[in-house]
Amino acid sequence: MLQVQFIRDHKQAVLDGLAKRNFANAETVLNEVISSDENRRKTQVLLDNVLAESNSLSKEIGQFFKSGEVQKATLLKEKTGQLKEAAKKLTEELNAAANKLQELLYQIPNIPHSSVQPGNSEEDNEEIFAEGEIPNLGETALPHWELAKKYDLIDFELGTKITGAGFPVYKGKGAKLQRALINYFLDKNIAAGYKEYQVPHLINEASGIGTGQLPDKEGQMYHATVDDLYLIPTGEVPITNMFRGNLLSESDFPIKCTGYTPCFRREAGSYGAHVRGLNRLHQFDKVEIVRIQHPDTSYEALDGMVEHIKGILRELKLPYRVLRLCGGDTGFTAALTFDFEVFSTGQNRWLEISSASNFETFQANRLKLRFKNKQGKSQLAHTLNGSSLALPRVLAGILENYQTVDGIKIPEVLVPYCGFDMID
RNA sequence: AGAGAGGUGGCCGAGUGGUCGAAGGCGCACGCUUGGAAAGCGUGUAUACGGCAACGUAUCGAGGGUUCGAAUCCCUUCCUCUCUGCCA
């Protein structure tokens, strides 16, 4: 959520930013925001004045009662009746104005960073880095769902029986490989200074609002209605919300967290060849990294996260590329996002395996996550997160890129975690 | 799940209808003191919104109500603790 003050002071910059995202009716919405805000402030001044008068009258009445001048008190009481009505009406107006402003602000996405290019879709994302060799497996390369079947690693049908499509069952060495990856990712993150957390997998409404999943995107989350809780779509939500409402001091920075969680996504509207196998699931595992930063260092931090993720992919010896997302493809809450994609040899396409973003103050404003700056004022912090990494597609990438006629080789760094070096 | 107790500032804790944004203590900051430190003494120390400011308003878990006036009374709700039950 953008700050009203910022919109008031930098209207043109906001318009330019929204244009990069192709946000419709930006000017109209901003004008509405500004007029709602004016209305809100005007109403508040009126209400404050009424309440101030009412308060001082009440004090006088109290004095009169104390000194026994009951008649004077009774006289004043009549006056307060009118003020009460006025206050009630103004309170309603103020609430209505504040709610309207809030609703408008919820609709406006974050302003993209200056390096973000305009664009409509993933076609317009820029590749900024690529590394690793794409193995030449020729015609024999199999997609991971066939490999998974051949070596009995993942059972999609069994998951369908238990739950439904998109809830696979990992078996034997498939399960072990996945567990090895989780441990390896966590160890890498911890070595880089991230503190490990195990967090709840269900969240309440306030948490969903804090990180921006609610109120608009509830259709993407599973909702446990009896208790009004949501299954997390990503570990970002519980991890970031640990800091909701906090007032930090500068010495608390940087805050670096990591955690392994399953992720649950309804993925309403997804279908077709692109969702086969592990490509798109309703439940998948992910190791997440989250950082809370001083605004001055948040972009350094983002670069640090990108380098960290590169390091992991380099060790896994997977061919990957990094994209800077264009305005139209950048998520609602992010100012700048880098996507990581691994080349999937068996499908001959790139698969997104990580996304690292700086949200600047957008989430912090919703979370009321602030710190005391050097001037002693409270100021919004910056939040960032990234996947390190999303499991299924890394698994798919390993199966497909490491396949040989004799079986699937295990990347060297994972052998100690797996306890075997070959799936055959 | 049933019964009871309770939720007050960074922390502890007083406050049961008015002068209470809230005593006292701890912590923290600054100053005095000191060769330096500790101790001692003094001053200051919540957040949000509005206002150039003086200041005003709101906030004692949250929401609603009674009252001229609510931290204090009533209702709803959330959370915590104790006991009982159940249970990985």
Short mmCIF file of C-alpha atoms in Angstrom, two decimals, chain A:
data_model
loop_
_atom_site.label_atom_id
_atom_site.label_comp_id
_atom_site.label_asym_id
_atom_site.label_seq_id
_atom_site.Cartn_x
_atom_site.Cartn_y
_atom_site.Cartn_z
CA MET A 1 0.00 0.00 0.00
CA LEU A 2 1.37 3.37 -1.01
CA GLN A 3 1.42 6.18 1.50
CA VAL A 4 -1.12 8.92 0.89
CA GLN A 5 1.45 11.56 1.69
CA PHE A 6 3.66 10.15 -1.06
CA ILE A 7 0.83 10.22 -3.59
CA ARG A 8 0.03 13.79 -2.62
CA ASP A 9 3.63 14.91 -2.96
CA HIS A 10 4.69 12.89 -6.00
CA LYS A 11 1.59 12.44 -8.07
CA GLN A 12 3.42 12.56 -11.41
CA ALA A 13 6.02 10.03 -10.33
CA VAL A 14 3.24 7.68 -9.22
CA LEU A 15 1.47 8.11 -12.55
CA ASP A 16 4.68 7.37 -14.45
CA GLY A 17 5.25 4.28 -12.35
CA LEU A 18 1.72 2.98 -12.81
CA ALA A 19 2.03 3.57 -16.56
CA LYS A 20 4.88 1.03 -16.63
CA ARG A 21 2.44 -1.51 -15.27
CA ASN A 22 -0.34 -0.52 -17.65
CA PHE A 23 -2.49 0.26 -14.65
CA ALA A 24 -5.83 1.46 -16.01
CA ASN A 25 -7.45 4.75 -14.99
CA ALA A 26 -4.45 5.72 -12.89
CA GLU A 27 -5.19 9.42 -13.02
CA THR A 28 -8.81 8.97 -11.99
CA VAL A 29 -7.92 6.70 -9.10
CA LEU A 30 -5.20 9.05 -7.85
CA ASN A 31 -7.52 12.03 -8.00
CA GLU A 32 -10.06 10.06 -6.01
CA VAL A 33 -7.40 9.21 -3.47
CA ILE A 34 -6.41 12.83 -3.10
CA SER A 35 -9.97 14.09 -2.77
CA SER A 36 -10.91 11.31 -0.35
CA ASP A 37 -7.91 12.18 1.73
CA GLU A 38 -8.82 15.87 1.76
CA ASN A 39 -12.32 14.95 2.72
CA ARG A 40 -11.05 12.72 5.47
CA ARG A 41 -8.80 15.38 6.93
CA LYS A 42 -11.45 18.06 6.72
CA THR A 43 -13.93 15.83 8.52
CA GLN A 44 -11.39 14.98 11.16
CA VAL A 45 -10.76 18.65 11.94
CA LEU A 46 -14.49 19.23 12.33
CA LEU A 47 -14.88 16.18 14.53
CA ASP A 48 -11.87 17.04 16.65
CA ASN A 49 -13.29 20.48 17.31
CA VAL A 50 -16.65 19.09 18.38
CA LEU A 51 -14.98 16.53 20.65
CA ALA A 52 -12.71 19.18 22.12
CA GLU A 53 -15.69 21.32 23.04
CA SER A 54 -17.54 18.34 24.41
CA ASN A 55 -14.54 17.36 26.52
CA SER A 56 -14.15 20.78 28.03
CA LEU A 57 -17.87 20.97 28.80
CA SER A 58 -17.69 17.61 30.54
CA LYS A 59 -14.88 18.91 32.69
CA GLU A 60 -16.90 21.95 33.64
CA ILE A 61 -19.88 19.78 34.50
CA GLY A 62 -17.65 17.71 36.71
CA GLN A 63 -16.49 20.85 38.53
CA PHE A 64 -20.04 22.03 39.06
CA PHE A 65 -21.11 18.70 40.49
CA LYS A 66 -18.18 18.81 42.83
CA SER A 67 -18.95 22.28 44.08
CA GLY A 68 -22.64 21.42 44.37
CA GLU A 69 -23.84 23.76 41.63
CA VAL A 70 -26.20 21.19 40.19
CA GLN A 71 -28.33 23.66 38.26
CA LYS A 72 -25.39 25.00 36.28
CA ALA A 73 -24.36 21.46 35.55
CA THR A 74 -27.80 20.52 34.29
CA LEU A 75 -27.81 23.52 32.04
CA LEU A 76 -24.55 22.50 30.43
CA LYS A 77 -25.74 18.94 30.02
CA GLU A 78 -28.34 20.08 27.53
CA LYS A 79 -25.65 21.63 25.41
CA THR A 80 -23.65 18.44 25.25
CA GLY A 81 -26.59 16.61 23.75
CA GLN A 82 -26.31 18.53 20.50
CA LEU A 83 -22.58 18.08 20.40
CA LYS A 84 -23.04 14.38 20.85
CA GLU A 85 -25.28 14.15 17.83
CA ALA A 86 -22.89 16.20 15.76
CA ALA A 87 -19.98 14.02 16.85
CA LYS A 88 -21.87 10.86 15.98
CA LYS A 89 -22.64 12.12 12.51
CA LEU A 90 -19.10 13.31 11.92
CA THR A 91 -17.68 10.03 13.16
CA GLU A 92 -19.76 8.17 10.62
CA GLU A 93 -18.58 10.52 7.91
CA LEU A 94 -14.99 10.14 8.99
CA ASN A 95 -15.21 6.35 8.98
CA ALA A 96 -16.81 6.36 5.56
CA ALA A 97 -14.09 8.65 4.21
CA ALA A 98 -11.32 6.59 5.78
CA ASN A 99 -12.78 3.35 4.44
CA LYS A 100 -13.12 4.75 0.97
CA LEU A 101 -9.54 5.95 1.05
CA GLN A 102 -8.40 2.56 2.28
CA GLU A 103 -10.26 0.74 -0.47
CA LEU A 104 -8.74 2.98 -3.10
CA LEU A 105 -5.26 2.51 -1.72
CA TYR A 106 -5.68 -1.27 -1.70
CA GLN A 107 -6.28 -1.14 -5.45
CA ILE A 108 -3.05 0.65 -6.29
CA PRO A 109 0.01 -1.54 -6.90
CA ASN A 110 3.54 -0.65 -5.90
CA ILE A 111 5.55 1.84 -7.95
CA PRO A 112 8.20 0.02 -9.96
CA HIS A 113 11.87 0.77 -9.40
CA SER A 114 13.49 3.08 -11.97
CA SER A 115 15.31 0.14 -13.58
CA VAL A 116 12.02 -1.63 -14.36
CA GLN A 117 11.04 -1.38 -18.02
CA PRO A 118 7.47 -0.98 -19.18
CA GLY A 119 5.88 -4.12 -20.59
CA ASN A 120 2.78 -6.23 -20.67
CA SER A 121 3.79 -9.80 -20.00
CA GLU A 122 6.63 -12.20 -19.45
CA GLU A 123 7.65 -11.70 -23.10
CA ASP A 124 8.93 -8.26 -22.09
CA ASN A 125 11.13 -9.40 -19.21
CA GLU A 126 14.84 -8.77 -19.70
CA GLU A 127 17.40 -11.49 -19.30
CA ILE A 128 20.25 -9.94 -17.33
CA PHE A 129 22.39 -12.96 -16.55
CA ALA A 130 22.81 -16.57 -17.60
CA GLU A 131 25.16 -19.28 -16.45
CA GLY A 132 25.70 -23.01 -16.71
CA GLU A 133 25.76 -25.34 -19.63
CA ILE A 134 22.63 -26.80 -21.13
CA PRO A 135 23.42 -30.50 -21.56
CA ASN A 136 22.97 -31.87 -25.04
CA LEU A 137 20.85 -34.93 -24.49
CA GLY A 138 19.38 -35.09 -27.96
CA GLU A 139 16.16 -36.90 -28.70
CA THR A 140 16.52 -39.24 -25.76
CA ALA A 141 15.82 -36.59 -23.12
CA LEU A 142 12.70 -37.38 -21.13
CA PRO A 143 10.50 -34.94 -19.26
CA HIS A 144 10.62 -35.33 -15.48
CA TRP A 145 7.15 -36.90 -15.19
CA GLU A 146 8.33 -39.80 -17.32
CA LEU A 147 11.57 -40.06 -15.36
CA ALA A 148 9.60 -39.94 -12.12
CA LYS A 149 7.53 -42.86 -13.32
CA LYS A 150 10.43 -44.81 -14.74
CA TYR A 151 12.37 -44.66 -11.44
CA ASP A 152 9.27 -44.64 -9.21
CA LEU A 153 10.08 -41.29 -7.59
CA ILE A 154 6.80 -39.40 -7.69
CA ASP A 155 3.25 -40.75 -7.87
CA PHE A 156 0.79 -38.21 -9.21
CA GLU A 157 -2.13 -40.64 -9.40
CA LEU A 158 -1.74 -41.63 -5.78
CA GLY A 159 -1.95 -37.96 -4.78
CA THR A 160 -5.08 -37.61 -6.84
CA LYS A 161 -6.59 -40.53 -5.00
CA ILE A 162 -5.83 -39.04 -1.61
CA THR A 163 -6.60 -35.41 -2.35
CA GLY A 164 -6.85 -34.39 -5.98
CA ALA A 165 -4.78 -33.20 -8.91
CA GLY A 166 -1.71 -31.19 -8.01
CA PHE A 167 -0.94 -33.00 -4.75
CA PRO A 168 1.81 -35.46 -5.64
CA VAL A 169 3.23 -38.21 -3.48
CA TYR A 170 7.03 -38.44 -3.41
CA LYS A 171 8.43 -41.89 -2.94
CA GLY A 172 11.68 -43.52 -1.95
CA LYS A 173 14.68 -41.77 -3.47
CA GLY A 174 12.37 -39.05 -4.81
CA ALA A 175 11.30 -38.20 -1.27
CA LYS A 176 14.86 -38.44 -0.01
CA LEU A 177 16.16 -36.18 -2.77
CA GLN A 178 13.54 -33.60 -1.93
CA ARG A 179 14.41 -33.73 1.75
CA ALA A 180 18.10 -33.44 0.84
CA LEU A 181 17.39 -30.31 -1.16
CA ILE A 182 15.47 -28.72 1.73
CA ASN A 183 18.31 -29.36 4.14
CA TYR A 184 20.90 -28.19 1.66
CA PHE A 185 19.03 -24.94 0.98
CA LEU A 186 18.52 -24.23 4.66
CA ASP A 187 22.17 -24.90 5.43
CA LYS A 188 23.27 -22.55 2.66
CA ASN A 189 20.95 -19.83 3.94
CA ILE A 190 22.05 -20.24 7.53
CA ALA A 191 25.69 -20.08 6.43
CA ALA A 192 24.87 -16.78 4.71
CA GLY A 193 23.57 -15.32 7.98
CA TYR A 194 19.86 -16.10 7.73
CA LYS A 195 18.19 -17.28 10.92
CA GLU A 196 16.02 -20.35 10.56
CA TYR A 197 12.37 -20.29 11.61
CA GLN A 198 9.62 -22.88 11.61
CA VAL A 199 6.36 -21.02 11.26
CA PRO A 200 2.64 -21.81 11.13
CA HIS A 201 1.22 -23.01 7.84
CA LEU A 202 -2.13 -21.36 8.45
CA ILE A 203 -2.53 -17.64 8.80
CA ASN A 204 -5.24 -15.29 9.98
CA GLU A 205 -6.79 -12.48 8.02
CA ALA A 206 -4.55 -9.76 9.46
CA SER A 207 -1.46 -11.59 8.22
CA GLY A 208 -2.94 -11.96 4.76
CA ILE A 209 -3.60 -8.24 4.62
CA GLY A 210 -0.14 -7.45 5.95
CA THR A 211 1.76 -9.01 3.08
CA GLY A 212 -0.83 -8.18 0.42
CA GLN A 213 -2.65 -11.46 -0.28
CA LEU A 214 -5.86 -9.98 1.09
CA PRO A 215 -8.26 -8.42 0.40
CA ASP A 216 -7.93 -8.97 -3.35
CA LYS A 217 -6.34 -12.33 -3.88
CA GLU A 218 -8.25 -14.60 -1.52
CA GLY A 219 -9.26 -16.71 -4.52
CA GLN A 220 -5.66 -17.93 -4.73
CA MET A 221 -5.59 -19.24 -1.16
CA TYR A 222 -7.26 -22.21 0.46
CA HIS A 223 -9.59 -20.95 3.13
CA ALA A 224 -10.41 -23.00 6.23
CA THR A 225 -13.72 -21.29 6.81
CA VAL A 226 -14.71 -22.91 10.09
CA ASP A 227 -11.82 -21.18 11.84
CA ASP A 228 -11.42 -18.43 9.25
CA LEU A 229 -7.79 -19.26 8.55
CA TYR A 230 -5.94 -19.44 5.25
CA LEU A 231 -3.36 -22.00 4.14
CA ILE A 232 -0.17 -20.16 3.32
CA PRO A 233 0.55 -19.63 -0.38
CA THR A 234 4.21 -18.98 0.52
CA GLY A 235 6.40 -18.85 3.61
CA GLU A 236 6.76 -15.13 2.97
CA VAL A 237 3.42 -14.55 4.66
CA PRO A 238 4.07 -16.03 8.13
CA ILE A 239 7.75 -15.07 8.17
CA THR A 240 7.21 -11.43 7.23
CA ASN A 241 4.21 -11.16 9.53
CA MET A 242 6.35 -12.09 12.51
CA PHE A 243 7.38 -8.44 12.35
CA ARG A 244 3.93 -6.95 11.84
CA GLY A 245 3.39 -3.88 14.01
CA ASN A 246 6.98 -3.80 15.24
CA LEU A 247 8.89 -0.64 15.98
CA LEU A 248 12.54 -1.55 15.42
CA SER A 249 15.69 0.34 16.22
CA GLU A 250 18.36 0.91 13.59
CA SER A 251 20.67 -1.52 15.34
CA ASP A 252 18.20 -4.34 14.63
CA PHE A 253 19.04 -4.18 10.91
CA PRO A 254 19.57 -6.21 8.89
CA ILE A 255 17.02 -8.87 9.80
CA LYS A 256 17.56 -12.02 7.78
CA CYS A 257 15.20 -14.97 8.09
CA THR A 258 14.82 -18.27 6.36
CA GLY A 259 12.32 -21.05 6.69
CA TYR A 260 11.06 -24.17 5.04
CA THR A 261 7.31 -24.43 4.51
CA PRO A 262 4.87 -26.18 2.25
CA CYS A 263 2.93 -23.76 0.05
CA PHE A 264 -0.69 -24.12 -0.95
CA ARG A 265 -2.13 -22.48 -4.04
CA ARG A 266 -5.52 -22.95 -5.59
CA GLU A 267 -4.15 -21.91 -9.00
CA ALA A 268 -7.67 -21.28 -10.20
CA GLY A 269 -7.74 -21.05 -13.97
CA SER A 270 -4.51 -22.93 -14.68
CA TYR A 271 -4.63 -25.78 -17.13
CA GLY A 272 -2.89 -27.38 -20.12
CA ALA A 273 0.52 -28.77 -20.94
CA HIS A 274 2.35 -26.15 -18.85
CA VAL A 275 0.90 -27.53 -15.66
CA ARG A 276 2.02 -31.11 -16.23
CA GLY A 277 4.04 -32.98 -13.69
CA LEU A 278 5.77 -30.79 -11.18
CA ASN A 279 5.40 -27.61 -13.21
CA ARG A 280 2.41 -26.29 -11.32
CA LEU A 281 1.05 -27.83 -8.13
CA HIS A 282 -1.51 -27.05 -5.46
CA GLN A 283 0.92 -28.07 -2.77
CA PHE A 284 4.65 -27.73 -3.02
CA ASP A 285 7.62 -27.14 -0.77
CA LYS A 286 9.77 -24.05 -0.67
CA VAL A 287 12.61 -22.61 1.35
CA GLU A 288 12.14 -18.88 1.68
CA ILE A 289 14.42 -16.02 2.59
CA VAL A 290 13.04 -12.77 4.00
CA ARG A 291 14.89 -9.59 4.87
CA ILE A 292 13.84 -6.49 6.76
CA GLN A 293 16.14 -3.64 5.82
CA HIS A 294 16.88 0.00 6.38
CA PRO A 295 15.61 1.84 3.27
CA ASP A 296 19.14 2.99 2.45
CA THR A 297 20.42 -0.55 2.04
CA SER A 298 17.47 -2.48 0.65
CA TYR A 299 18.75 -2.60 -2.93
CA GLU A 300 22.17 -3.75 -1.80
CA ALA A 301 20.30 -6.42 0.11
CA LEU A 302 18.35 -7.42 -2.99
CA ASP A 303 21.59 -7.75 -4.92
CA GLY A 304 22.96 -9.83 -2.08
CA MET A 305 19.97 -12.15 -2.28
CA VAL A 306 20.38 -12.51 -6.04
CA GLU A 307 24.07 -13.39 -5.64
CA HIS A 308 23.22 -15.85 -2.90
CA ILE A 309 20.69 -17.67 -5.09
CA LYS A 310 23.15 -17.68 -7.98
CA GLY A 311 25.64 -19.37 -5.67
CA ILE A 312 23.22 -22.17 -4.90
CA LEU A 313 22.40 -22.81 -8.57
CA ARG A 314 26.07 -22.69 -9.43
CA GLU A 315 26.79 -25.38 -6.84
CA LEU A 316 23.95 -27.49 -8.16
CA LYS A 317 25.45 -27.02 -11.63
CA LEU A 318 22.10 -26.26 -13.18
CA PRO A 319 21.82 -24.06 -16.30
CA TYR A 320 19.88 -20.98 -15.27
CA ARG A 321 19.15 -17.40 -16.19
CA VAL A 322 18.08 -14.31 -14.27
CA LEU A 323 15.35 -12.01 -15.53
CA ARG A 324 14.45 -8.53 -14.47
CA LEU A 325 10.67 -8.46 -14.65
CA CYS A 326 8.97 -5.76 -16.69
CA GLY A 327 6.31 -3.51 -15.21
CA GLY A 328 3.39 -5.62 -16.35
CA ASP A 329 4.82 -8.87 -14.96
CA THR A 330 6.03 -7.49 -11.63
CA GLY A 331 3.79 -8.58 -8.77
CA PHE A 332 1.29 -6.18 -7.24
CA THR A 333 3.33 -5.55 -4.09
CA ALA A 334 6.87 -5.50 -5.53
CA ALA A 335 8.96 -2.57 -6.71
CA LEU A 336 11.61 -4.73 -8.36
CA THR A 337 11.65 -8.47 -8.97
CA PHE A 338 14.31 -10.80 -10.35
CA ASP A 339 13.13 -14.20 -11.49
CA PHE A 340 15.41 -17.19 -11.70
CA GLU A 341 14.71 -19.86 -14.28
CA VAL A 342 16.29 -23.25 -14.73
CA PHE A 343 16.44 -24.81 -18.15
CA SER A 344 14.39 -27.95 -18.30
CA THR A 345 16.11 -30.15 -20.85
CA GLY A 346 13.38 -32.74 -21.08
CA GLN A 347 10.71 -30.14 -21.81
CA ASN A 348 12.97 -27.76 -23.68
CA ARG A 349 11.77 -24.75 -21.72
CA TRP A 350 12.69 -22.52 -18.82
CA LEU A 351 11.07 -23.10 -15.43
CA GLU A 352 10.81 -20.39 -12.79
CA ILE A 353 12.42 -21.60 -9.59
CA SER A 354 12.90 -18.43 -7.63
CA SER A 355 11.71 -14.89 -7.43
CA ALA A 356 13.50 -12.23 -5.38
CA SER A 357 11.77 -8.93 -4.73
CA ASN A 358 12.14 -5.64 -2.95
CA PHE A 359 8.78 -4.37 -1.70
CA GLU A 360 10.29 -1.15 -0.35
CA THR A 361 7.69 0.30 2.05
CA PHE A 362 4.66 -1.21 0.30
CA GLN A 363 4.24 -4.16 2.67
CA ALA A 364 5.72 -2.29 5.63
CA ASN A 365 2.98 0.30 5.33
CA ARG A 366 0.34 -2.40 5.60
CA LEU A 367 2.27 -4.22 8.29
CA LYS A 368 3.01 -1.04 10.24
CA LEU A 369 6.58 -2.23 10.36
CA ARG A 370 8.73 0.73 11.33
CA PHE A 371 11.98 1.72 12.92
CA LYS A 372 13.23 4.73 14.86
CA ASN A 373 15.52 6.69 12.59
CA LYS A 374 18.46 8.87 13.61
CA GLN A 375 16.14 11.83 14.04
CA GLY A 376 14.10 9.78 16.50
CA LYS A 377 11.13 9.61 14.13
CA SER A 378 9.44 6.38 13.20
CA GLN A 379 9.90 5.47 9.57
CA LEU A 380 8.71 2.53 7.48
CA ALA A 381 11.26 -0.23 6.93
CA HIS A 382 11.80 -2.06 3.65
CA THR A 383 10.84 -5.71 3.24
CA LEU A 384 12.30 -8.17 0.75
CA ASN A 385 11.92 -11.82 0.03
CA GLY A 386 13.06 -14.54 -2.29
CA SER A 387 12.79 -18.25 -2.78
CA SER A 388 15.88 -20.24 -2.13
CA LEU A 389 14.43 -22.28 -3.64
CA ALA A 390 11.08 -23.69 -4.82
CA LEU A 391 11.46 -27.45 -4.63
CA PRO A 392 9.42 -29.10 -7.38
CA ARG A 393 10.93 -27.30 -10.32
CA VAL A 394 14.45 -27.64 -8.97
CA LEU A 395 13.68 -31.33 -8.64
CA ALA A 396 12.36 -31.34 -12.21
CA GLY A 397 15.49 -29.53 -13.38
CA ILE A 398 17.77 -32.02 -11.65
CA LEU A 399 15.90 -35.05 -12.97
CA GLU A 400 15.90 -33.75 -16.51
CA ASN A 401 19.40 -32.26 -16.68
CA TYR A 402 21.15 -35.05 -14.82
CA GLN A 403 19.53 -37.95 -16.67
CA THR A 404 21.85 -40.48 -18.28
CA VAL A 405 21.28 -43.82 -19.95
CA ASP A 406 22.27 -45.47 -16.66
CA GLY A 407 20.02 -43.41 -14.45
CA ILE A 408 19.91 -40.01 -12.82
CA LYS A 409 23.09 -38.69 -11.31
CA ILE A 410 22.88 -36.78 -8.05
CA PRO A 411 24.58 -33.34 -8.04
CA GLU A 412 27.80 -33.58 -6.08
CA VAL A 413 26.78 -31.15 -3.31
CA LEU A 414 23.68 -33.22 -2.61
CA VAL A 415 25.38 -36.60 -2.32
CA PRO A 416 26.20 -36.15 1.39
CA TYR A 417 22.59 -35.13 2.03
CA CYS A 418 21.14 -38.02 -0.01
CA GLY A 419 23.46 -40.82 0.94
CA PHE A 420 23.45 -42.07 -2.68
CA ASP A 421 24.90 -40.66 -5.90
CA MET A 422 22.67 -42.28 -8.48
CA ILE A 423 19.00 -43.01 -9.02
CA ASP A 424 18.73 -46.12 -11.13
#
